[in-house]
Every structure is written in C-alpha cells, then in structure tokens.
Coordinates of C-alpha atoms in Angstrom, one line a residue:
X9 CA -70.1 32.3 -15.7
X10 CA -66.7 31.2 -14.4
X11 CA -68.2 31.0 -10.9
X12 CA -70.5 28.2 -12.1
X13 CA -67.5 26.2 -13.4
X14 CA -65.5 26.8 -10.2
X15 CA -68.5 25.9 -8.1
X16 CA -69.4 22.6 -9.9
X17 CA -66.0 20.9 -10.0
X18 CA -66.6 17.5 -8.4
X19 CA -65.8 17.7 -4.7
X20 CA -64.6 14.1 -4.7
X21 CA -62.2 14.9 -7.5
X22 CA -60.8 17.9 -5.7
X23 CA -60.4 16.0 -2.5
X24 CA -58.7 13.1 -4.2
X25 CA -56.4 15.5 -6.2
X26 CA -55.5 17.3 -3.0
X27 CA -54.5 14.2 -1.2
X28 CA -52.5 12.9 -4.1
X29 CA -50.8 16.2 -4.8
X30 CA -49.7 16.4 -1.1
X31 CA -48.4 12.9 -1.2
X32 CA -46.6 13.5 -4.5
X33 CA -45.1 16.9 -3.7
X34 CA -44.4 16.7 0.0
X35 CA -43.9 13.0 0.6
X36 CA -46.7 13.0 3.2
X37 CA -48.6 9.7 3.7
X38 CA -52.3 9.7 2.9
X39 CA -52.9 8.3 6.4
X40 CA -51.5 11.4 8.0
X41 CA -53.9 13.6 9.9
X42 CA -52.4 16.6 8.3
X43 CA -53.3 15.4 4.8
X44 CA -56.6 13.7 5.5
X45 CA -59.6 15.3 3.8
X46 CA -62.7 15.5 6.0
X47 CA -65.6 13.6 4.6
X48 CA -63.5 11.5 2.2
X49 CA -63.4 7.7 2.9
X50 CA -60.1 6.5 4.2
X51 CA -59.9 3.8 1.5
X52 CA -60.3 6.5 -1.2
X53 CA -57.6 8.6 0.4
X54 CA -55.2 5.6 0.4
X55 CA -55.9 4.9 -3.3
X56 CA -55.4 8.6 -4.0
X57 CA -51.7 8.4 -3.0
X58 CA -51.0 5.8 -5.7
X59 CA -52.7 7.7 -8.6
X60 CA -50.8 10.1 -10.8
X61 CA -51.9 13.7 -11.1
X62 CA -52.5 13.2 -14.8
X63 CA -54.8 10.3 -14.2
X64 CA -56.8 12.3 -11.7
X65 CA -57.2 15.1 -14.2
X66 CA -58.2 12.6 -16.9
X67 CA -61.0 11.4 -14.7
X68 CA -62.5 14.8 -14.3
X69 CA -65.7 14.9 -16.4
X70 CA -66.2 18.1 -18.5
X71 CA -69.0 20.5 -17.6
X72 CA -72.4 19.9 -19.1
X73 CA -73.1 22.4 -21.9
X74 CA -76.1 23.8 -19.9
X75 CA -73.6 25.1 -17.3
X76 CA -71.7 27.2 -19.9
X77 CA -74.4 29.5 -21.3
X78 CA -73.5 31.5 -24.5
X79 CA -71.7 34.8 -23.6
X80 CA -70.6 33.6 -20.2
X81 CA -66.9 33.8 -19.1
X82 CA -66.6 30.0 -19.0
X83 CA -68.2 29.7 -22.5
X84 CA -65.6 32.2 -23.8
X85 CA -62.8 30.2 -22.2
X86 CA -64.1 27.0 -23.8
X87 CA -64.4 28.7 -27.2
X88 CA -60.8 29.9 -27.0
X89 CA -59.6 26.4 -26.2
X90 CA -57.2 27.5 -23.5
X91 CA -57.5 28.6 -19.9
X92 CA -55.1 31.6 -19.4
X93 CA -53.7 31.2 -15.9
X94 CA -51.7 33.7 -13.8
X95 CA -49.0 31.7 -12.1
X96 CA -45.3 31.2 -11.6
X97 CA -42.6 28.9 -12.8
X98 CA -40.4 29.2 -9.7
X99 CA -42.5 28.0 -6.7
X100 CA -41.3 24.4 -6.0
X101 CA -44.2 22.1 -4.9
X102 CA -46.8 24.6 -6.2
X103 CA -45.9 25.7 -9.7
X104 CA -42.4 25.2 -11.0
X105 CA -41.0 24.6 -14.5
X106 CA -39.4 21.2 -15.0
X107 CA -36.6 21.9 -17.5
X108 CA -36.4 18.3 -18.5
X109 CA -40.0 18.2 -19.7
X110 CA -40.8 21.8 -20.3
X111 CA -44.0 21.4 -18.2
X112 CA -44.9 23.4 -15.1
X113 CA -45.6 21.0 -12.3
X114 CA -47.0 21.3 -8.7
X115 CA -50.1 21.8 -6.7
X116 CA -51.4 25.0 -8.3
X117 CA -50.3 23.9 -11.7
X118 CA -52.4 20.7 -11.4
X119 CA -55.3 22.7 -10.0
X120 CA -55.3 24.9 -13.1
X121 CA -55.2 21.9 -15.4
X122 CA -58.1 20.3 -13.5
X123 CA -60.2 23.5 -13.9
X124 CA -59.3 23.7 -17.7
X125 CA -60.4 20.1 -18.1
X126 CA -63.7 20.9 -16.5
X127 CA -64.4 24.0 -18.6
X128 CA -62.8 23.1 -21.9
X129 CA -62.9 19.4 -21.9
X130 CA -59.1 19.2 -22.2
X131 CA -56.4 20.3 -19.6
X132 CA -55.1 23.1 -21.9
X133 CA -53.6 26.0 -20.0
X134 CA -51.3 29.0 -20.9
X135 CA -49.2 30.4 -18.1
X136 CA -48.7 34.1 -17.7
X137 CA -46.1 34.9 -15.0
X138 CA -47.4 36.9 -12.1
X139 CA -45.9 38.2 -8.9
X140 CA -47.6 39.0 -5.6
X141 CA -47.7 42.6 -6.6
X142 CA -49.2 42.2 -10.1
X143 CA -51.9 39.5 -9.7
X144 CA -54.9 41.9 -9.2
X145 CA -53.8 44.1 -12.1
X146 CA -53.5 41.3 -14.5
X147 CA -56.9 40.0 -13.6
X148 CA -58.6 43.4 -13.9
X149 CA -57.1 44.2 -17.3
X150 CA -58.1 40.7 -18.6
X151 CA -54.6 39.5 -19.2
X152 CA -55.5 36.3 -17.4
X153 CA -58.7 34.3 -16.8
X154 CA -57.8 33.2 -13.3
X155 CA -54.9 33.3 -10.9
X156 CA -53.5 30.2 -9.1
X157 CA -50.4 31.3 -7.4
X158 CA -50.5 30.6 -3.6
X159 CA -53.0 33.4 -3.6
X160 CA -54.1 34.2 0.0
X161 CA -57.8 35.3 0.4
X162 CA -58.0 38.5 2.3
X163 CA -60.8 41.0 2.9
X164 CA -58.8 43.7 1.2
X165 CA -58.2 41.7 -1.9
X166 CA -61.8 40.5 -2.0
X167 CA -62.8 44.2 -2.5
X168 CA -60.9 44.2 -5.8
X169 CA -61.3 40.7 -7.2
X170 CA -63.3 37.5 -6.6
X171 CA -62.1 34.3 -5.1
X172 CA -63.1 30.6 -5.2
X173 CA -61.9 28.8 -2.2
X174 CA -60.1 28.2 0.0
X175 CA -58.7 25.0 -1.4
X176 CA -55.6 24.9 0.9
X177 CA -54.7 26.6 4.1
X178 CA -51.1 27.5 4.9
X179 CA -49.4 29.8 7.5
X180 CA -46.5 32.2 7.5
X181 CA -43.1 30.5 8.1
X182 CA -39.6 31.6 8.7
X183 CA -36.7 30.5 6.4
X184 CA -33.1 30.7 7.6
X185 CA -29.6 29.7 6.5
X186 CA -28.7 26.3 7.8
X187 CA -26.0 27.7 10.1
X188 CA -28.4 30.2 11.8
X189 CA -29.1 29.1 15.4
X190 CA -30.1 32.3 17.2
X191 CA -33.5 32.7 15.4
X192 CA -36.2 30.3 16.6
X193 CA -39.4 32.3 16.5
X194 CA -41.0 35.5 15.1
X195 CA -39.9 37.4 18.2
X196 CA -36.3 36.7 17.4
X197 CA -36.6 38.8 14.2
X198 CA -36.6 42.0 16.2
X199 CA -34.0 44.4 14.8
X200 CA -33.1 41.8 12.1
X201 CA -33.2 42.3 8.3
X202 CA -36.1 40.3 7.0
X203 CA -37.0 39.8 3.4
X204 CA -40.4 39.0 1.8
X205 CA -42.2 39.6 -1.4
X206 CA -43.8 42.9 -2.4
X207 CA -47.6 42.7 -2.4
X208 CA -47.6 39.7 0.0
X209 CA -49.4 39.6 3.3
X210 CA -46.2 38.9 5.2
X211 CA -45.0 42.5 5.3
X212 CA -48.2 43.6 7.1
X213 CA -47.8 40.8 9.7
X214 CA -44.2 41.7 10.3
X215 CA -45.0 45.3 10.7
X216 CA -47.6 44.4 13.3
X217 CA -45.9 41.6 15.2
X218 CA -42.2 42.7 14.8
X219 CA -42.2 46.4 14.1
X220 CA -38.5 46.8 14.7
X221 CA -37.6 44.3 11.9
X222 CA -36.0 45.9 8.9
X223 CA -38.2 44.7 6.0
X224 CA -36.5 44.1 2.6
X225 CA -39.0 43.8 -0.3
X226 CA -38.4 42.0 -3.6
X227 CA -40.8 41.2 -6.4
X228 CA -40.1 37.5 -6.6
X229 CA -39.5 34.5 -4.5
X230 CA -36.2 33.9 -6.3
X231 CA -34.8 37.3 -5.3
X232 CA -35.8 36.8 -1.7
X233 CA -34.0 33.4 -1.6
X234 CA -30.9 34.9 -3.1
X235 CA -30.9 37.7 -0.5
X236 CA -31.1 35.2 2.3
X237 CA -28.5 32.8 0.9
X238 CA -26.1 35.7 0.2
X239 CA -26.4 37.1 3.7
X240 CA -28.1 40.3 2.7
X241 CA -31.1 39.2 4.9
X242 CA -31.2 37.4 8.2
X243 CA -34.5 35.6 7.5
X244 CA -37.2 35.2 4.8
X245 CA -40.8 35.2 5.9
X246 CA -43.6 33.9 3.6
X247 CA -46.0 31.1 3.3
X248 CA -44.4 28.0 4.8
X249 CA -45.3 25.8 1.8
X250 CA -43.4 28.1 -0.6
X251 CA -40.5 28.2 1.8
X252 CA -40.5 24.4 2.1
X253 CA -40.2 24.3 -1.7
X254 CA -37.2 26.6 -1.6
X255 CA -35.5 24.3 0.9
X256 CA -36.2 21.2 -1.3
X257 CA -34.0 22.8 -4.0
X258 CA -31.6 24.7 -1.8
X259 CA -30.1 22.5 0.9
X260 CA -28.2 25.4 2.5
X261 CA -31.5 26.9 3.8
X262 CA -34.0 25.6 6.3
X263 CA -37.6 26.3 7.5
X264 CA -38.6 26.5 11.1
X265 CA -41.6 24.2 12.0
X266 CA -43.9 26.8 13.5
X267 CA -46.4 28.8 11.4
X268 CA -48.0 32.2 12.1
X269 CA -51.2 33.8 10.8
X270 CA -53.4 31.4 8.7
X271 CA -53.2 31.8 4.9
X272 CA -56.2 30.4 3.0
X273 CA -55.5 30.0 -0.7
X274 CA -58.1 30.7 -3.4
X275 CA -58.4 30.9 -7.1
X276 CA -58.5 34.6 -8.1
X277 CA -61.0 35.8 -10.7
X278 CA -62.5 39.1 -11.8
X279 CA -65.5 40.3 -9.8
X280 CA -68.7 38.7 -11.0
X281 CA -66.8 35.5 -12.0
X282 CA -65.8 34.3 -8.5
X283 CA -67.5 31.8 -6.1
X284 CA -71.1 32.0 -5.1
X285 CA -73.0 29.6 -2.8
X286 CA -72.4 26.6 -5.0
X287 CA -68.7 27.2 -5.1
X288 CA -68.5 27.6 -1.4
X289 CA -70.2 24.2 -0.9
X290 CA -67.6 22.5 -3.1
X291 CA -64.6 24.3 -1.7
X292 CA -65.5 24.5 1.9
X293 CA -63.2 21.8 3.1
X294 CA -59.7 23.4 2.9
X295 CA -56.7 21.1 3.5
X296 CA -54.2 22.1 6.0

C-alpha cells in the first residue's frame, strides 16, 4: 500500500531534508528557530545545511520488499519504475522548472524524488501539471499516483482523498506591488480587488474575513501574479511560501510579513492509500 511507503520514510531523512531544503531555497540558517526540527540534534541540523538535496536523496534507503506486497499500490509503482506526481513547474521555492537544466527543483519536487527513491529504489518521477482546482480529480481518475503541490490538508478535501502529513505548515500571506503603501493587513483589503487561485482555501478565508473584497479567481499562480503586476488586482492572497517564491523572481512585488490561517501541507493520495498510524508517527513534526 502507498500508505505503508509514506509512513515508513525515515523520519531522520525527512527532518534532514526539510532543514536542508529550507536552507537552500530560502536562505535560512539551520540555527534559526523557524527552521529547527524538534527532536533533531543541533549538530545534525547544522550538517544538513551543507548537504545537497541530491546527496540527501541518495542516502535514503529503499523500502524492504516485505513492505511492498504484490498487488499493492506501492508495488505497482515500483513495477512501473516511475512515480507519477501531480505538481507544478511554476512555484518558485517549491516546484519550478529550471530552464538551464530541464529539471524541476524545489521543496515539493525534492520530496517527490525522496518518496520515489524509497518506493522504487531510484528517484524517478514524472510530473503531471496540476492546479488547485484539478488536484482531486487527477488523483481520483488515476492520472497521478500522488500530489505534491503545496497541498493544504482540510477536512473537506480529506473526505475526497487521503493525505500523508503534514510535512510543512505555512499560512496565508498578502502580496502587493512594491509601490503599494496603503495595504498593511487583511482588514485593508475591504473593498479591494483581490486575486487568488481557483480551488485554493484562500477564497473561503477572504469571504469570511473580508466579505467586501472583490475576489478575482484564476487557475494558476502565474495568472494571479500577472493580474497583480498589471494593476488588475490590488493584492494577491495565497500561501506565503508561494508568494515569497513569486517575489524572488519578480522584484516589483513584495510580501507582507504577517500570515493568517495555518496551512498544513500534505501529500495527496487516493483514499485507501493515504497515511495511517505509522505515517502519522513519521510525519507528525511539521516544520513551520
């Protein structure tokens, strides 16, 4: 079962990978309280910051054959030789195509390779592009084996699919043009045009917290960024990590420091293939 594979990934490898990825993608120090992983020795965390993601994945031992019984989802993935992952190529820091190498890099991309290494024995993945609005459908119709795409775990989504996690906890942030000075908090979005992604949890939060905001929905992060930069929207509300990635590649937009409404990220899987008790033990320490 896929849940067995998700649940038995080495906790130490996940913790080390998380610290290293944060150091590599956000420039955070492994000594920072924000990036520290509870239960991981400080010396191990310091060493993690110097290791490359590829080395960390190479150190992940493959699953024992006894954990992949014939006919199980994980066994079928191993037999195919490739983990088909629902993700994106446009989320800087999490999953973005590097045109110079042709590889998709970032936090979620590395997590998918780590999972593939454990199940298959090699970090072989195939990316199928998803949006916030299509993730559940692609899982249910077997187009993908798992989804790693800044996927927030919610009670509503958990009725439709299974989740392993959380492996990271974010919060909603606010992105603005650099010259915008009047918006400093969620309350300042009253009466403003605010863009966000279709199918994301941000729209529900905006409707509840700022009902007078004029919500403008787009299918992709790229479309939302364009609307903001072109002045068709006053602000863009989504997970702060995604917004930070946007600012890293677009210097004309910024992200406010405050976050709203915790967003725990999980690996999406079809029901019956998600986490059970074992998975929860391994993934119970989310990184903020």
